[in-house]
């Protein structure tokens, strides 16, 4: 699991649509957090990155890798 410094669980890939740090979800304090700028996995969320590249990812820390098992 990838956790941002704010405590937000990040799920890269799929253009960031289901990531809790994409700026569309509220935290427990009611704030909308966008963690994209400092996310090490941002490259997995941009349009140029394909789903096929995500499937071939070797990063064991990536939550998507855990979902593929």
Short mmCIF file of N, CA and C in Angstrom, two decimals:
data_model
loop_
_atom_site.label_atom_id
_atom_site.label_comp_id
_atom_site.label_asym_id
_atom_site.label_seq_id
_atom_site.Cartn_x
_atom_site.Cartn_y
_atom_site.Cartn_z
N UNK A 1 0.85 -1.17 0.00
CA UNK A 1 0.00 0.00 0.00
C UNK A 1 0.90 1.24 0.00
N UNK A 2 0.53 2.22 -0.79
CA UNK A 2 1.27 3.47 -0.85
C UNK A 2 0.48 4.51 -0.07
N UNK A 3 1.12 5.10 0.93
CA UNK A 3 0.47 6.11 1.76
C UNK A 3 1.24 7.41 1.63
N UNK A 4 0.54 8.46 1.28
CA UNK A 4 1.12 9.80 1.15
C UNK A 4 1.45 10.36 2.53
N UNK A 5 2.27 11.39 2.57
CA UNK A 5 2.64 12.04 3.83
C UNK A 5 1.41 12.55 4.59
N UNK A 6 0.33 12.81 3.86
CA UNK A 6 -0.91 13.27 4.49
C UNK A 6 -1.71 12.11 5.09
N UNK A 7 -1.26 10.87 4.84
CA UNK A 7 -1.98 9.69 5.31
C UNK A 7 -2.96 9.15 4.28
N UNK A 8 -3.02 9.77 3.12
CA UNK A 8 -3.92 9.36 2.06
C UNK A 8 -3.37 8.12 1.36
N UNK A 9 -4.21 7.12 1.19
CA UNK A 9 -3.81 5.90 0.48
C UNK A 9 -3.89 6.20 -1.02
N UNK A 10 -2.78 5.97 -1.72
CA UNK A 10 -2.70 6.25 -3.14
C UNK A 10 -2.80 4.97 -3.95
N UNK A 11 -3.58 5.02 -5.03
CA UNK A 11 -3.72 3.89 -5.95
C UNK A 11 -3.47 4.41 -7.36
N UNK A 12 -2.23 4.34 -7.82
CA UNK A 12 -1.90 4.86 -9.15
C UNK A 12 -2.46 3.99 -10.27
N UNK A 13 -2.50 4.56 -11.46
CA UNK A 13 -3.00 3.87 -12.64
C UNK A 13 -4.41 4.29 -12.97
N UNK A 14 -4.92 3.83 -14.10
CA UNK A 14 -6.27 4.15 -14.57
C UNK A 14 -6.51 5.65 -14.57
N UNK A 15 -5.47 6.40 -14.93
CA UNK A 15 -5.53 7.87 -15.00
C UNK A 15 -5.89 8.51 -13.66
N UNK A 16 -5.62 7.81 -12.57
CA UNK A 16 -5.87 8.35 -11.23
C UNK A 16 -7.32 8.39 -10.83
N UNK A 17 -8.19 7.78 -11.61
CA UNK A 17 -9.64 7.87 -11.37
C UNK A 17 -10.08 7.33 -10.02
N UNK A 18 -9.44 6.26 -9.55
CA UNK A 18 -9.88 5.68 -8.28
C UNK A 18 -8.88 5.89 -7.15
N UNK A 19 -7.95 6.81 -7.34
CA UNK A 19 -6.97 7.14 -6.31
C UNK A 19 -7.58 8.15 -5.32
N UNK A 20 -7.43 7.88 -4.05
CA UNK A 20 -8.00 8.79 -3.03
C UNK A 20 -7.26 10.12 -2.97
N UNK A 21 -6.09 10.21 -3.61
CA UNK A 21 -5.33 11.45 -3.61
C UNK A 21 -5.46 12.25 -4.89
N UNK A 22 -6.48 11.97 -5.69
CA UNK A 22 -6.64 12.65 -6.99
C UNK A 22 -7.34 14.00 -6.91
N UNK A 23 -7.69 14.44 -5.73
CA UNK A 23 -8.34 15.74 -5.56
C UNK A 23 -9.85 15.69 -5.60
N UNK A 24 -10.43 14.51 -5.79
CA UNK A 24 -11.88 14.37 -5.86
C UNK A 24 -12.50 13.73 -4.62
N UNK A 25 -11.68 13.38 -3.65
CA UNK A 25 -12.17 12.70 -2.45
C UNK A 25 -11.83 13.52 -1.21
N UNK A 26 -12.73 13.53 -0.25
CA UNK A 26 -12.50 14.26 1.00
C UNK A 26 -11.81 13.36 2.02
N UNK A 27 -10.91 13.96 2.80
CA UNK A 27 -10.31 13.22 3.91
C UNK A 27 -11.22 13.34 5.14
N UNK A 28 -10.77 12.85 6.27
CA UNK A 28 -11.60 12.87 7.48
C UNK A 28 -11.89 14.29 7.98
N UNK A 29 -11.04 15.25 7.59
CA UNK A 29 -11.24 16.64 8.00
C UNK A 29 -12.10 17.40 6.98
N UNK A 30 -12.58 16.72 5.94
CA UNK A 30 -13.42 17.36 4.94
C UNK A 30 -12.64 18.10 3.87
N UNK A 31 -11.33 17.90 3.81
CA UNK A 31 -10.49 18.57 2.82
C UNK A 31 -10.34 17.70 1.58
N UNK A 32 -10.30 18.34 0.42
CA UNK A 32 -10.01 17.63 -0.82
C UNK A 32 -8.51 17.70 -1.04
N UNK A 33 -7.86 16.54 -1.10
CA UNK A 33 -6.41 16.51 -1.23
C UNK A 33 -5.99 16.03 -2.61
N UNK A 34 -5.07 16.75 -3.21
CA UNK A 34 -4.46 16.32 -4.46
C UNK A 34 -2.99 16.04 -4.15
N UNK A 35 -2.63 14.79 -4.23
CA UNK A 35 -1.27 14.35 -3.90
C UNK A 35 -0.46 14.05 -5.15
N UNK A 36 -0.96 14.40 -6.31
CA UNK A 36 -0.34 14.01 -7.59
C UNK A 36 1.05 14.60 -7.79
N UNK A 37 1.24 15.86 -7.44
CA UNK A 37 2.52 16.53 -7.71
C UNK A 37 3.71 15.84 -7.07
N UNK A 38 3.53 15.33 -5.87
CA UNK A 38 4.65 14.71 -5.18
C UNK A 38 4.61 13.18 -5.21
N UNK A 39 3.68 12.60 -5.94
CA UNK A 39 3.53 11.15 -5.99
C UNK A 39 4.60 10.51 -6.89
N UNK A 40 5.30 9.52 -6.36
CA UNK A 40 6.32 8.81 -7.13
C UNK A 40 5.71 7.98 -8.26
N UNK A 41 4.42 7.75 -8.21
CA UNK A 41 3.74 6.92 -9.21
C UNK A 41 2.91 7.74 -10.19
N UNK A 42 3.11 9.04 -10.23
CA UNK A 42 2.32 9.91 -11.10
C UNK A 42 2.38 9.46 -12.56
N UNK A 43 3.54 8.96 -12.98
CA UNK A 43 3.69 8.55 -14.37
C UNK A 43 2.67 7.46 -14.75
N UNK A 44 2.18 6.73 -13.80
CA UNK A 44 1.20 5.67 -14.07
C UNK A 44 -0.20 6.23 -14.29
N UNK A 45 -0.41 7.50 -14.01
CA UNK A 45 -1.74 8.10 -14.10
C UNK A 45 -1.92 9.01 -15.32
N UNK A 46 -0.85 9.33 -16.01
CA UNK A 46 -0.97 10.24 -17.14
C UNK A 46 -1.46 9.49 -18.38
N UNK A 47 -2.08 10.20 -19.28
CA UNK A 47 -2.69 9.58 -20.45
C UNK A 47 -1.72 8.82 -21.33
N UNK A 48 -0.45 9.23 -21.36
CA UNK A 48 0.52 8.57 -22.22
C UNK A 48 0.87 7.17 -21.72
N UNK A 49 0.56 6.87 -20.49
CA UNK A 49 0.87 5.58 -19.88
C UNK A 49 -0.26 4.61 -20.19
N UNK A 50 0.05 3.47 -20.75
CA UNK A 50 -1.00 2.53 -21.16
C UNK A 50 -1.31 1.51 -20.07
N UNK A 51 -2.48 0.90 -20.17
CA UNK A 51 -2.86 -0.15 -19.25
C UNK A 51 -1.92 -1.35 -19.38
N UNK A 52 -1.43 -1.59 -20.59
CA UNK A 52 -0.50 -2.71 -20.81
C UNK A 52 0.79 -2.49 -20.01
N UNK A 53 1.27 -1.24 -19.96
CA UNK A 53 2.47 -0.94 -19.17
C UNK A 53 2.20 -1.20 -17.69
N UNK A 54 1.01 -0.89 -17.24
CA UNK A 54 0.64 -1.12 -15.84
C UNK A 54 0.63 -2.61 -15.54
N UNK A 55 0.15 -3.41 -16.46
CA UNK A 55 0.10 -4.85 -16.27
C UNK A 55 1.49 -5.48 -16.21
N UNK A 56 2.46 -4.85 -16.89
CA UNK A 56 3.83 -5.37 -16.91
C UNK A 56 4.69 -4.82 -15.78
N UNK A 57 4.13 -4.03 -14.90
CA UNK A 57 4.87 -3.39 -13.82
C UNK A 57 5.48 -4.44 -12.88
N UNK A 58 6.72 -4.22 -12.50
CA UNK A 58 7.43 -5.15 -11.61
C UNK A 58 7.52 -4.62 -10.18
N UNK A 59 6.93 -3.45 -9.91
CA UNK A 59 7.04 -2.81 -8.60
C UNK A 59 6.14 -3.53 -7.59
N UNK A 60 6.74 -4.19 -6.64
CA UNK A 60 5.97 -4.95 -5.65
C UNK A 60 5.23 -4.06 -4.66
N UNK A 61 5.61 -2.78 -4.56
CA UNK A 61 4.93 -1.86 -3.64
C UNK A 61 3.67 -1.26 -4.25
N UNK A 62 3.51 -1.38 -5.53
CA UNK A 62 2.35 -0.78 -6.21
C UNK A 62 1.08 -1.54 -5.84
N UNK A 63 0.04 -0.85 -5.40
CA UNK A 63 -1.20 -1.53 -5.02
C UNK A 63 -1.86 -2.23 -6.20
N UNK A 64 -1.64 -1.74 -7.41
CA UNK A 64 -2.21 -2.40 -8.59
C UNK A 64 -1.56 -3.78 -8.78
N UNK A 65 -0.27 -3.89 -8.44
CA UNK A 65 0.41 -5.18 -8.53
C UNK A 65 -0.27 -6.18 -7.60
N UNK A 66 -0.71 -5.71 -6.43
CA UNK A 66 -1.40 -6.57 -5.48
C UNK A 66 -2.76 -6.99 -6.03
N UNK A 67 -3.40 -6.12 -6.79
CA UNK A 67 -4.72 -6.41 -7.34
C UNK A 67 -4.66 -7.45 -8.46
N UNK A 68 -3.50 -7.53 -9.13
CA UNK A 68 -3.35 -8.44 -10.26
C UNK A 68 -3.21 -9.88 -9.82
N UNK A 69 -2.85 -10.12 -8.59
CA UNK A 69 -2.61 -11.49 -8.12
C UNK A 69 -3.88 -12.27 -7.95
#
